[in-house]
Coordinates of C-alpha atoms in Angstrom, one line a residue:
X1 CA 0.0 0.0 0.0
X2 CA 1.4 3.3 -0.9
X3 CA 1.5 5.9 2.0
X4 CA 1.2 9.5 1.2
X5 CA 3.0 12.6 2.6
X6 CA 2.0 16.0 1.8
X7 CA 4.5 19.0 1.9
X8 CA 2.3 21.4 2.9
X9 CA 0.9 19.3 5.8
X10 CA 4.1 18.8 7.4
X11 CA 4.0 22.1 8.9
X12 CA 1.1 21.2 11.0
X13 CA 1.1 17.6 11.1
X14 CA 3.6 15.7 13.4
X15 CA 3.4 12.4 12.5
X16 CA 3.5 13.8 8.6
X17 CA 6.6 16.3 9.4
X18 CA 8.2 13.1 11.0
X19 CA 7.8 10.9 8.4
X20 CA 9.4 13.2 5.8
X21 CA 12.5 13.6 8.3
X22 CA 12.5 9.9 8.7
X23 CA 13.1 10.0 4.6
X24 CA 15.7 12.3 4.3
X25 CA 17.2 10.6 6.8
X26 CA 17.4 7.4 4.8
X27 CA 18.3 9.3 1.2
X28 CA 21.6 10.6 3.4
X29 CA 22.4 6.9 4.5
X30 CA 21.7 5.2 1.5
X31 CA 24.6 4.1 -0.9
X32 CA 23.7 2.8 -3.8
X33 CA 20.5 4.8 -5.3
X34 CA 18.5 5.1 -8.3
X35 CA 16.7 8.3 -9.9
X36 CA 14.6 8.3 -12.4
X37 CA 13.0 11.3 -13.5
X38 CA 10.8 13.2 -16.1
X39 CA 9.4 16.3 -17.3
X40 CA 8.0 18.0 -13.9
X41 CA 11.8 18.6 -12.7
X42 CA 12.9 21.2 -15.5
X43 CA 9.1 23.1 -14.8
X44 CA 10.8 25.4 -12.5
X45 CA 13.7 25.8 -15.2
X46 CA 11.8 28.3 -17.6
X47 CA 10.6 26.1 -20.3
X48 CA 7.1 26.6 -21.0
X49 CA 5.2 23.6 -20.9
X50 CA 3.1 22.2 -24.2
X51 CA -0.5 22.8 -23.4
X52 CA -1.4 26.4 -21.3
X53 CA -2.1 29.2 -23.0
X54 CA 1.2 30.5 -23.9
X55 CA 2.7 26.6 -24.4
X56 CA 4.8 25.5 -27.2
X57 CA 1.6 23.9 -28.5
X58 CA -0.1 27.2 -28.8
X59 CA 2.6 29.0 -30.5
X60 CA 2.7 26.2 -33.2
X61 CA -0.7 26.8 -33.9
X62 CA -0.6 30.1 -34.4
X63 CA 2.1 29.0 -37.6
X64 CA 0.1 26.6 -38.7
X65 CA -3.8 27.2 -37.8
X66 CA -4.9 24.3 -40.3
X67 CA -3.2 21.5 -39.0
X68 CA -4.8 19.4 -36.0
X69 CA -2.1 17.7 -34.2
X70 CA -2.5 16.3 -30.5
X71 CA 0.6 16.5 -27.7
X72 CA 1.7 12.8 -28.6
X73 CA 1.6 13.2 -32.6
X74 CA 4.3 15.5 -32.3
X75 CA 6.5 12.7 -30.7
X76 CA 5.3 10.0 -32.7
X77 CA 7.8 8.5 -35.2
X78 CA 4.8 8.1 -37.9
X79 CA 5.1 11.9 -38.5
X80 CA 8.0 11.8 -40.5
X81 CA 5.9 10.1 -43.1
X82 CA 3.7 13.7 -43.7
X83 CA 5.7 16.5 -44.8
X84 CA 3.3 19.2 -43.9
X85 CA 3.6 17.1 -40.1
X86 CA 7.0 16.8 -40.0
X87 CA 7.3 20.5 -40.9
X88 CA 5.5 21.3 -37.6
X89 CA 7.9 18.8 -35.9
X90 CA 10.7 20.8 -36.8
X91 CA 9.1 24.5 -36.2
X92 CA 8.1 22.5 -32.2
X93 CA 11.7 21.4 -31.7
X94 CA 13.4 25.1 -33.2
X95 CA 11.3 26.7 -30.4
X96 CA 11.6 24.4 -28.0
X97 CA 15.6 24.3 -28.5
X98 CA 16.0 28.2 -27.9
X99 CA 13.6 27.7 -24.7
X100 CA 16.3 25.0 -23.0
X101 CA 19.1 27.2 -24.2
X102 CA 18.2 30.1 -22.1
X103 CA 16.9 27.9 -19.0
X104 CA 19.9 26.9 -16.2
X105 CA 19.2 23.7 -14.0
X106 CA 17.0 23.7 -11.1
X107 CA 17.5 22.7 -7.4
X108 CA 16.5 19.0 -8.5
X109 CA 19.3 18.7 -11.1
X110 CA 21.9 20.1 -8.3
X111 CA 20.5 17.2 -6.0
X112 CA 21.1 14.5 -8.4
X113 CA 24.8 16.5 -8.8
X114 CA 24.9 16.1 -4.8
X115 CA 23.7 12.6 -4.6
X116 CA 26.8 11.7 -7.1
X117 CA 29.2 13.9 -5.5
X118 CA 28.7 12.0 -1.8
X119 CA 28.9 8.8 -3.9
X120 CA 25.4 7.8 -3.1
X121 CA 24.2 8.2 -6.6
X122 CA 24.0 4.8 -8.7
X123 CA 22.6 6.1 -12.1
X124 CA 20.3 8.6 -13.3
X125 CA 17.9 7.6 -15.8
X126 CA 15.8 10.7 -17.3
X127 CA 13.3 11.2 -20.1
X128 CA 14.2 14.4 -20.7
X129 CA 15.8 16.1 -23.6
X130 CA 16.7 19.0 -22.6
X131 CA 20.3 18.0 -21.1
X132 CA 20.1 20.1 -18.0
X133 CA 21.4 17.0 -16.3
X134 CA 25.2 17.5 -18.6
X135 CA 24.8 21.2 -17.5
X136 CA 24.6 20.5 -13.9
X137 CA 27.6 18.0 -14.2
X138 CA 26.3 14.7 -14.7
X139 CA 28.3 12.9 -17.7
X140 CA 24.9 12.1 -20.3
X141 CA 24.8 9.2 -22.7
X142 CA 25.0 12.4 -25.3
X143 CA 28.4 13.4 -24.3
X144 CA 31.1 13.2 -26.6
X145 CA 33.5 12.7 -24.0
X146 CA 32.7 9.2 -24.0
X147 CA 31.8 8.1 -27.2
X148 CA 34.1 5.1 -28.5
X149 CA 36.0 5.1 -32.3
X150 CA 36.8 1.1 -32.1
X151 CA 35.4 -1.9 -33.7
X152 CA 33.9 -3.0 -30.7
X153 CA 30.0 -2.9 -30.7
X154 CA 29.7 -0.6 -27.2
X155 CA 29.2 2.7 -28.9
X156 CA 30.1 4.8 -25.5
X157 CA 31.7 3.9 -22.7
X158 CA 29.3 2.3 -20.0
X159 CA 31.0 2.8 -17.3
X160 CA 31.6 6.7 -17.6
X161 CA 27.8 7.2 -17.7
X162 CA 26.4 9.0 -14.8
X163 CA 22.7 10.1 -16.3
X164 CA 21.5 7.7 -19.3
X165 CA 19.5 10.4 -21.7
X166 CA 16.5 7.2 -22.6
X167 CA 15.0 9.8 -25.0
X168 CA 18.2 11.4 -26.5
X169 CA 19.3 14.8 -26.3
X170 CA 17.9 17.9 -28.4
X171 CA 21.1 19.7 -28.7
X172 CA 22.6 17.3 -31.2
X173 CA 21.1 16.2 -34.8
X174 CA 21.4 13.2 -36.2
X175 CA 21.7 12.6 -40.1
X176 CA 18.9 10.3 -41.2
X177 CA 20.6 8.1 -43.9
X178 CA 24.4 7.6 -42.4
X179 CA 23.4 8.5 -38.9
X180 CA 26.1 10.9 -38.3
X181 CA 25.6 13.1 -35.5
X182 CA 26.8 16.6 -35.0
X183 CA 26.3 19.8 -32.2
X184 CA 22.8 21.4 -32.8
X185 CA 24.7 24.8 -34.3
X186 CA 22.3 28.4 -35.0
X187 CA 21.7 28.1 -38.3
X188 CA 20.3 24.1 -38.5
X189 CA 17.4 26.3 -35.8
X190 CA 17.2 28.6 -38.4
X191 CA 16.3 26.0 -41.1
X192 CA 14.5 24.3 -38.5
X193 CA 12.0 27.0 -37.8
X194 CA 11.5 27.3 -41.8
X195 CA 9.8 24.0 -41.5
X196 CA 12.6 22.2 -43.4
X197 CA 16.0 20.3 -42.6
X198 CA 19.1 20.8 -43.6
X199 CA 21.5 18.5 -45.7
X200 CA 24.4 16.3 -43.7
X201 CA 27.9 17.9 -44.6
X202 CA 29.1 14.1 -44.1
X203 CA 27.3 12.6 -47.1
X204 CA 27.3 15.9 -49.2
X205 CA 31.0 15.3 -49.4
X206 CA 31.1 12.0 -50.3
X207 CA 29.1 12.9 -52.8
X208 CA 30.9 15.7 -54.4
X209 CA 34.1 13.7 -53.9
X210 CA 32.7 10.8 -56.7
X211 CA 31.0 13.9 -58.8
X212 CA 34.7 14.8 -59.2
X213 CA 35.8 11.4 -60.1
X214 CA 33.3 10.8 -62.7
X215 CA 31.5 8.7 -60.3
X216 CA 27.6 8.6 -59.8
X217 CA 26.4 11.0 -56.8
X218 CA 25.3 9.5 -54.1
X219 CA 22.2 10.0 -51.9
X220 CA 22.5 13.0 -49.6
X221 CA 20.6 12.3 -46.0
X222 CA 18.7 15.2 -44.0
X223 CA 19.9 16.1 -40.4
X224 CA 16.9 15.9 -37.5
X225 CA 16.8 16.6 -34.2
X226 CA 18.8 13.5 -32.3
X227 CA 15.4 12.6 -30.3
X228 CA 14.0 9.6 -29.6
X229 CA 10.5 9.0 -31.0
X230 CA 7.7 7.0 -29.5
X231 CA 7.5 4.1 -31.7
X232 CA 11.4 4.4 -32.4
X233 CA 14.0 2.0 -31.1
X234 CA 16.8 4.0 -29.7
X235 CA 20.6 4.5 -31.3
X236 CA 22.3 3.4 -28.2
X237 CA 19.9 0.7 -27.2
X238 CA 22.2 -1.8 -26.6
X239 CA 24.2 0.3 -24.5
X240 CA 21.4 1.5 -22.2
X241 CA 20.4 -2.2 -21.9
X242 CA 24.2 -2.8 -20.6
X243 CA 24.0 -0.2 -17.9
X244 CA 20.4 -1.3 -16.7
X245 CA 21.8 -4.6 -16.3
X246 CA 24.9 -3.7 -14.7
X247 CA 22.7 -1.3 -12.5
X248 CA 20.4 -4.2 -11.5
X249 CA 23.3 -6.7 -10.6
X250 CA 24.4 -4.2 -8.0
X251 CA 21.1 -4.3 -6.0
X252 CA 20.6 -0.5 -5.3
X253 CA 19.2 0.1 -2.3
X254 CA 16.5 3.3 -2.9
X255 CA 14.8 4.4 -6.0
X256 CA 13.4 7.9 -6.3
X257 CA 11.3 8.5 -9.4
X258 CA 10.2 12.3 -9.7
X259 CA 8.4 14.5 -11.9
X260 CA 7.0 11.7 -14.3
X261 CA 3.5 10.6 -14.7
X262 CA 4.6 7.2 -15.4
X263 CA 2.8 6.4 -19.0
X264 CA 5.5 5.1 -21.2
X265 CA 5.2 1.4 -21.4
X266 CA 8.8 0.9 -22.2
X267 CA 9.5 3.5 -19.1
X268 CA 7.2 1.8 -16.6
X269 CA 9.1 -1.4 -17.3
X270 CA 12.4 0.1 -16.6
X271 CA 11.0 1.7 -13.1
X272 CA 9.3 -2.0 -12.4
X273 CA 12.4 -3.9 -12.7
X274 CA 14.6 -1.3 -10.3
X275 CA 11.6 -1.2 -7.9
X276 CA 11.5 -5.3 -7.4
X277 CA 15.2 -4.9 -7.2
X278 CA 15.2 -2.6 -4.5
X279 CA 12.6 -4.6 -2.0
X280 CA 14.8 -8.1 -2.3
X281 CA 17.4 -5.4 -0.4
X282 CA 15.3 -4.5 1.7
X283 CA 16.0 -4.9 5.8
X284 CA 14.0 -7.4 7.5
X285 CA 12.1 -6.8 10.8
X286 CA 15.0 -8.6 13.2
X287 CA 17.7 -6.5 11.3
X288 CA 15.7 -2.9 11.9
X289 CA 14.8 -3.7 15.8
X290 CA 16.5 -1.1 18.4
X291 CA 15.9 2.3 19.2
X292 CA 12.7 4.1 18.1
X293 CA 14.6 6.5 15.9
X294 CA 17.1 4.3 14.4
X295 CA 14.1 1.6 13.8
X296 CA 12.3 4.5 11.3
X297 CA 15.6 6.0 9.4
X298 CA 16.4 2.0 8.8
X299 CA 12.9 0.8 8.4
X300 CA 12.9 3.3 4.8
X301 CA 16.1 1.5 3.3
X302 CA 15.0 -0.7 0.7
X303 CA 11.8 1.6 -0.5
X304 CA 10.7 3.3 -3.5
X305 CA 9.6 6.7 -3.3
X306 CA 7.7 9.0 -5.3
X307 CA 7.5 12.8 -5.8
X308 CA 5.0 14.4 -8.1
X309 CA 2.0 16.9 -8.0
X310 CA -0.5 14.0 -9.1
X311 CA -0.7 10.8 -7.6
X312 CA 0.3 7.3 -9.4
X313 CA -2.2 5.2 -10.6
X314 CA -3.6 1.8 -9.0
X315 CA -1.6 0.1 -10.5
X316 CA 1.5 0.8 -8.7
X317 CA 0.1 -0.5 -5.4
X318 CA 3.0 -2.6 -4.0
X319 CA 5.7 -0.9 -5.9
X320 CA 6.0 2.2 -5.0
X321 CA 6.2 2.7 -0.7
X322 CA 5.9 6.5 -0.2
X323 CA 4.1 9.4 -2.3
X324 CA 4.9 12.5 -1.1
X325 CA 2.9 15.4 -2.7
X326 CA 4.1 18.5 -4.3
X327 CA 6.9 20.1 -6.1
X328 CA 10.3 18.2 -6.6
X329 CA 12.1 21.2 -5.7
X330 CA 10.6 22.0 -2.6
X331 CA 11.3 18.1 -1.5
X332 CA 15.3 18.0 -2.8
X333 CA 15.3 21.0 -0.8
X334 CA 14.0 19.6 2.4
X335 CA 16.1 16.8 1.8
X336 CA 19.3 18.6 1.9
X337 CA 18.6 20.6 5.2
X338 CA 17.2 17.7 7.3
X339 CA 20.7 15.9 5.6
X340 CA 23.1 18.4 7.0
X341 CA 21.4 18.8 10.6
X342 CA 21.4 15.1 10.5
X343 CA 24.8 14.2 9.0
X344 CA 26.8 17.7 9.7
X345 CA 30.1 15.1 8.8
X346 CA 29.0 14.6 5.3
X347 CA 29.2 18.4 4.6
X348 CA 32.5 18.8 6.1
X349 CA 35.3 20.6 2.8
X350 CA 38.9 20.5 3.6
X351 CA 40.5 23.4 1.9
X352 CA 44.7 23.6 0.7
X353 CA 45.7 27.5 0.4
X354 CA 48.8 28.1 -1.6
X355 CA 50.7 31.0 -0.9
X356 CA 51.0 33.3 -4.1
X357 CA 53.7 36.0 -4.4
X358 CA 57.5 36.3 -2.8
X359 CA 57.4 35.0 1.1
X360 CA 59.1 38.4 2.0
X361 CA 56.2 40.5 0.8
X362 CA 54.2 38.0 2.9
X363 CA 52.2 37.2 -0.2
X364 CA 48.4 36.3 -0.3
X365 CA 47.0 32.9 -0.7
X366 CA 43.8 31.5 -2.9
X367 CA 42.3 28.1 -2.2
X368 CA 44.0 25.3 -4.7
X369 CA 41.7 22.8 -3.7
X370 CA 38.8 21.6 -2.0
X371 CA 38.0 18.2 -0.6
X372 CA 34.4 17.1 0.6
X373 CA 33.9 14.2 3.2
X374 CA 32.1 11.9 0.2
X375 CA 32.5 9.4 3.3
X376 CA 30.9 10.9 6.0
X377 CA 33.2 8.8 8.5
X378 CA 36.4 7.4 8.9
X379 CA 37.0 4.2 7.5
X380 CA 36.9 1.8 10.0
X381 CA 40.8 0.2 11.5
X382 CA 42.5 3.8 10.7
X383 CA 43.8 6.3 13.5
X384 CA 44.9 9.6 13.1
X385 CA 47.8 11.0 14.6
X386 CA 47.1 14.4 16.2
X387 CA 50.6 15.7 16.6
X388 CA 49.7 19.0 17.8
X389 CA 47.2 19.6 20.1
X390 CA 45.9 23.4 19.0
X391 CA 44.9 23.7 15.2
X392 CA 46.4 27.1 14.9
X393 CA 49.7 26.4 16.6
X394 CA 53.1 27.9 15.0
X395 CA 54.9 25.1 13.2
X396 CA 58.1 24.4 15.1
X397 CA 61.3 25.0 13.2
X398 CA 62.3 21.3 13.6
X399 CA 59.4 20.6 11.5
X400 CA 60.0 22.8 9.2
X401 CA 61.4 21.1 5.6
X402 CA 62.7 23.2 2.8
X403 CA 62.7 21.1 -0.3
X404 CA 64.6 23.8 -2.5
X405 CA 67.6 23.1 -0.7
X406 CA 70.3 21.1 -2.5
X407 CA 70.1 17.5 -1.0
X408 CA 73.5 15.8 -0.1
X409 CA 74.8 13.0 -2.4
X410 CA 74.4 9.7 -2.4
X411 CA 78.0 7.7 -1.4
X412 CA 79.7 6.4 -4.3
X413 CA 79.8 2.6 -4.0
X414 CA 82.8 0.9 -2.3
X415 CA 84.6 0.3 -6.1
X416 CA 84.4 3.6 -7.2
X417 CA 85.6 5.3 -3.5
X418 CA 88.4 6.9 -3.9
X419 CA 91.5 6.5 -2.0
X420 CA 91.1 9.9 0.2
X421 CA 87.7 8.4 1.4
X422 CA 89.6 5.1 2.7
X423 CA 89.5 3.7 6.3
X424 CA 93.5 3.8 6.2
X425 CA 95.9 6.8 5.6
X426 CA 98.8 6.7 3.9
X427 CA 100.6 5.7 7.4
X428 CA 98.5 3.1 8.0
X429 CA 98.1 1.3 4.8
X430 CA 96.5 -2.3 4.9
X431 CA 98.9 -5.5 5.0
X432 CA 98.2 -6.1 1.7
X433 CA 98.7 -3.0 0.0
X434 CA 102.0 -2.2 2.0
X435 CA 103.5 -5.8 0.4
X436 CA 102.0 -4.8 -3.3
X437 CA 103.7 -1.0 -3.4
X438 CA 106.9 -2.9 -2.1
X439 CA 107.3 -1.2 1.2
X440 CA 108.6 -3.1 4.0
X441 CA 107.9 -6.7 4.5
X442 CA 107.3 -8.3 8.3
X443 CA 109.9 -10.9 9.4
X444 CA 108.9 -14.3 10.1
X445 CA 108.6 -15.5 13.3
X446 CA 111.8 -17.0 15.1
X447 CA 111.4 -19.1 17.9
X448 CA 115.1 -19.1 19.2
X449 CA 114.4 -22.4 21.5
X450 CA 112.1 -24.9 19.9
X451 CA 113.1 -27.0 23.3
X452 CA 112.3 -24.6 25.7
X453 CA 109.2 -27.0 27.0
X454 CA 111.8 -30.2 26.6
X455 CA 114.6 -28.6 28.3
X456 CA 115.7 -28.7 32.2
X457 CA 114.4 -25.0 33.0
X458 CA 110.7 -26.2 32.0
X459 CA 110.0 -26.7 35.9
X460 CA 111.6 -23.8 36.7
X461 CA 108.2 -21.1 37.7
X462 CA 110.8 -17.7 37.6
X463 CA 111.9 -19.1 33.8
X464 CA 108.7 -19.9 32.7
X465 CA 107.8 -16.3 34.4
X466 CA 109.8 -14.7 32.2
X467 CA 109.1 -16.7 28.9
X468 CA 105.4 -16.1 29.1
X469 CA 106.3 -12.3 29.4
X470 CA 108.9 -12.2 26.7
X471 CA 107.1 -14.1 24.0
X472 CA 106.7 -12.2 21.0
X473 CA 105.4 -13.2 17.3
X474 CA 107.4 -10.7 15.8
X475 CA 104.5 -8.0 15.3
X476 CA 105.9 -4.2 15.9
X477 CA 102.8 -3.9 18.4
X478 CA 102.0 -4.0 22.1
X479 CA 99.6 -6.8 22.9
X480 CA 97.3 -6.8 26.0
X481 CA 98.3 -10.1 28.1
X482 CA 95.2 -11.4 30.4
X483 CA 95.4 -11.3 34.4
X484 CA 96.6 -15.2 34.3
X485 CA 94.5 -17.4 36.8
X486 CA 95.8 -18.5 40.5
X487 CA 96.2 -22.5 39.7
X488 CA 94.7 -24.6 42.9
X489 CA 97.5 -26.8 43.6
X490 CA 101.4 -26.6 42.4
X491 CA 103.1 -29.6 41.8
X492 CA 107.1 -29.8 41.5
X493 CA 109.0 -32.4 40.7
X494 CA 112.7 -32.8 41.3
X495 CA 114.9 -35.1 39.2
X496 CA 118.4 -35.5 40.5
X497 CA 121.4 -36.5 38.4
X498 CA 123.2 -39.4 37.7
X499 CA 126.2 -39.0 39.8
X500 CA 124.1 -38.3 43.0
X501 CA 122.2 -42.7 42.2
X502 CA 125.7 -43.4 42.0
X503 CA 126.9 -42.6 44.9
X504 CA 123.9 -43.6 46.5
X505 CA 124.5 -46.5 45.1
X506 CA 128.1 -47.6 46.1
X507 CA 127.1 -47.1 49.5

């Protein structure tokens, strides 16, 4: 069952004003959303509609008073086959062309801009023509910054697309026998207005070029207005059919449908399939349970929500969740100011000044950059540092880092160091150097008594003293002995000589 919400009630009604809050709410934590618009959001833009009093409609008919055409005749791809009808098409579409050129986008079209810009904005999908979508900043199907020039069969590149234009855009024209399209320039309005339609450059010069080979001319096509027709399939069909699919596959999560009246068949099919798509998202009742006012923002995730003047038919029961009643505008508005008391993070903008002029003139500065939170909070597992506890504290001179001072060099590698950068001087040379540049060469060592531990002083402790401190390998250096250890127990043994057994023995 759809619920209504009228704008002007929420001033008086609580439960109204609430619900409306409760909506916003959900738009600003949404990430993934779908808008689909029509007609009713460029109303407030200065285009004259088609049927008051001073309509496009009425200033046709005062050009041609015989002629009997209704609203949908005019967009009906069985006109071209009339000339005196397809000479009021093209009068409509001259007037109606220098009507969008003077209008500038409404507060609508700078929502959808703000919905992309937070990166909550999945795709826009309009029926307009009037491109006030590319004005505001949103890359259009019609743009010719992302047309492709391969051999592959996308025609634009998909994934570029920020606003598909599912009715094509009236400031281009399209040539109807090589369907070359070029910029909608003054004087194709001109001929336009006339009633008639001017040649394609593109096949008038392939023409000329076999007139001047001998060659037989070749059929020259008439440029029209690069619209798409009821009854017409479109010229980037299969393209559009791409992103729909893509869109669907990434289950949006809200779909806002404004300013349409919901009659084209091929339209209502396109709003049918995003709407079932956006209910399988939706929360169940376990996931939304907790606080009152968390329950409500939550509880709108997963909904589709309508805004127009006039309510939607019966048959949209079950697909469409919320109506809310009156102009577009007026809602985007609301939306945005119940967003930032809400979300005051999301609207954050970090500024980088640059200083401009000669630092001892203490130059001004201008703003080189500006970042928005597109986040709203800080990813989650990240910490910042907060080095300094007052914002507007003078930067230490340790921290300060002048990067046009000349850097020092990098070493040179150890086989390309030069000699003056050596561990040794020329004093102190290395061993091996000293015996390549022929200088003096060490002696070996000498032991002058190879029997000292064989001989008779080898018990002898003031000897053996005096060895242990004399011993020397022969190196012209003074070597540290260590503090010799105390031994437990001595031991001495006394041979006596031979004449003493004798003696011994011949007594």
């Amino acid at each position: 069952m759809t619920v209504t919400l009228d704008l002007d009630a929420s001033t008086s009604d609580a439960p109204t004003r609430r619900s409306l809050t409760n909506v916003s709410l959900a738009v600003a934590k949404c990430k993934k959303i779908i808008v689909v618009t029509g007609a009713g959001i460029s109303c407030s833009c200065g285009i004259p509609d088609f049927r008051s009093s001073d309509g496009l409609y009425a200033l046709v008919k005062q050009q041609y008073p015989d002629v009997v055409l209704k609203g949908r005749d005019l967009f009906d791809a069985s006109l071209f086959r009339d000339t005196t009808s397809t000479a009021v098409f093209y009068t409509f579409i001259s007037q109606l062309k220098k009507s969008i050129d003077v209008a500038s986008p409404s507060p609508t079209h700078r929502f959808i801009k703000t919905l992309d810009s937070k990166r909550k904005l999945l795709r826009s999908y309009t029926q307009n023509i009037d491109g006030l979508e590319e004005r505001a900043g949103l890359v259009g199907t019609s743009s010719q910054d992302i047309k492709t020039h391969g051999k592959g069969k996308s025609k634009i590149r998909t994934r570029d697309v920020r606003n598909v234009q599912l009715h094509g855009d009236i400031h281009r024209v399209r040539c109807t026998f090589c369907s070359a399209d070029f910029p909608c320039m003054p004087q194709h309005l001109e001929t336009f207005l006339s009633g008639s339609a001017p040649e394609c450059p593109e096949c008038a010069a392939r023409s000329t070029a076999r007139v001047a080979r001998s060659a037989r001319a070749l059929k020259v096509g008439k440029l029209r207005p690069a619209i798409v027709l009821y009854d017409e399939p479109h010229p980037l069909g299969d393209d559009i059919g791409t992103i729909q699919t893509a869109d669907v596959a990434r289950k949006p999560d809200m779909l806002i449908i404004m300013g349409t009246s919901l009659k084209v068949h091929g339209f209502k099919k396109l709003v049918k399939d995003f709407a079932r798509t956006v209910h399988e998202t939706a929360p169940s009742a376990s996931t939304s349970a907790g606080s009152p006012l968390k329950k409500n923002a939550k509880s709108f995730a997963g909904k589709v929500i309508f805004v127009n003047k006039t309510a939607p038919g019966s048959e949209w029961d079950g697909i469409i969740d919320y109506h809310v009643t009156g102009e577009t505008d007026r809602w985007c508005e609301r939306v945005i100011e119940d967003w930032k008391k809400a979300r005051p993070s999301d609207w954050e903008v970090q500024k980088t000044l640059v200083a401009t002029g000669e630092l001892a003139t203490t130059g001004t500065f201008h703003v080189a950059k500006e970042i928005t939170n597109t986040l709203g909070a800080k990813a989650k597992g990240t910490k910042r540092k907060n080095h300094r506890k007052h914002e507007n504290a003078p930067v230490p001179d340790d921290d300060i880092f002048d990067i046009t001072l000349p850097l020092p060099e990098a070493p040179p590698s150890p086989s390309k160091r030069p000699q003056s950068r050596c561990h040794y001087n020329d004093v102190e040379s290395s061993p091996s150097k000293k015996s390549r540049e022929g200088g003096a060469v060490r002696e070996p060592v000498q032991f002058e008594e190879r029997g000292l531990l064989f001989g008779n002083a080898t018990n002898s402790k003031d000897q053996r003293r005096q060895a242990n401190d004399n011993f020397d390998l022969g190196v012209n250096r003074t070597v540290a002995t260590k503090k010799s250890r105390k031994a437990r127990a001595q031991v001495e043994v006394v041979l006596e000589t031979r004449k003493g057994l004798r003696k011994m023995a011949a007594a």
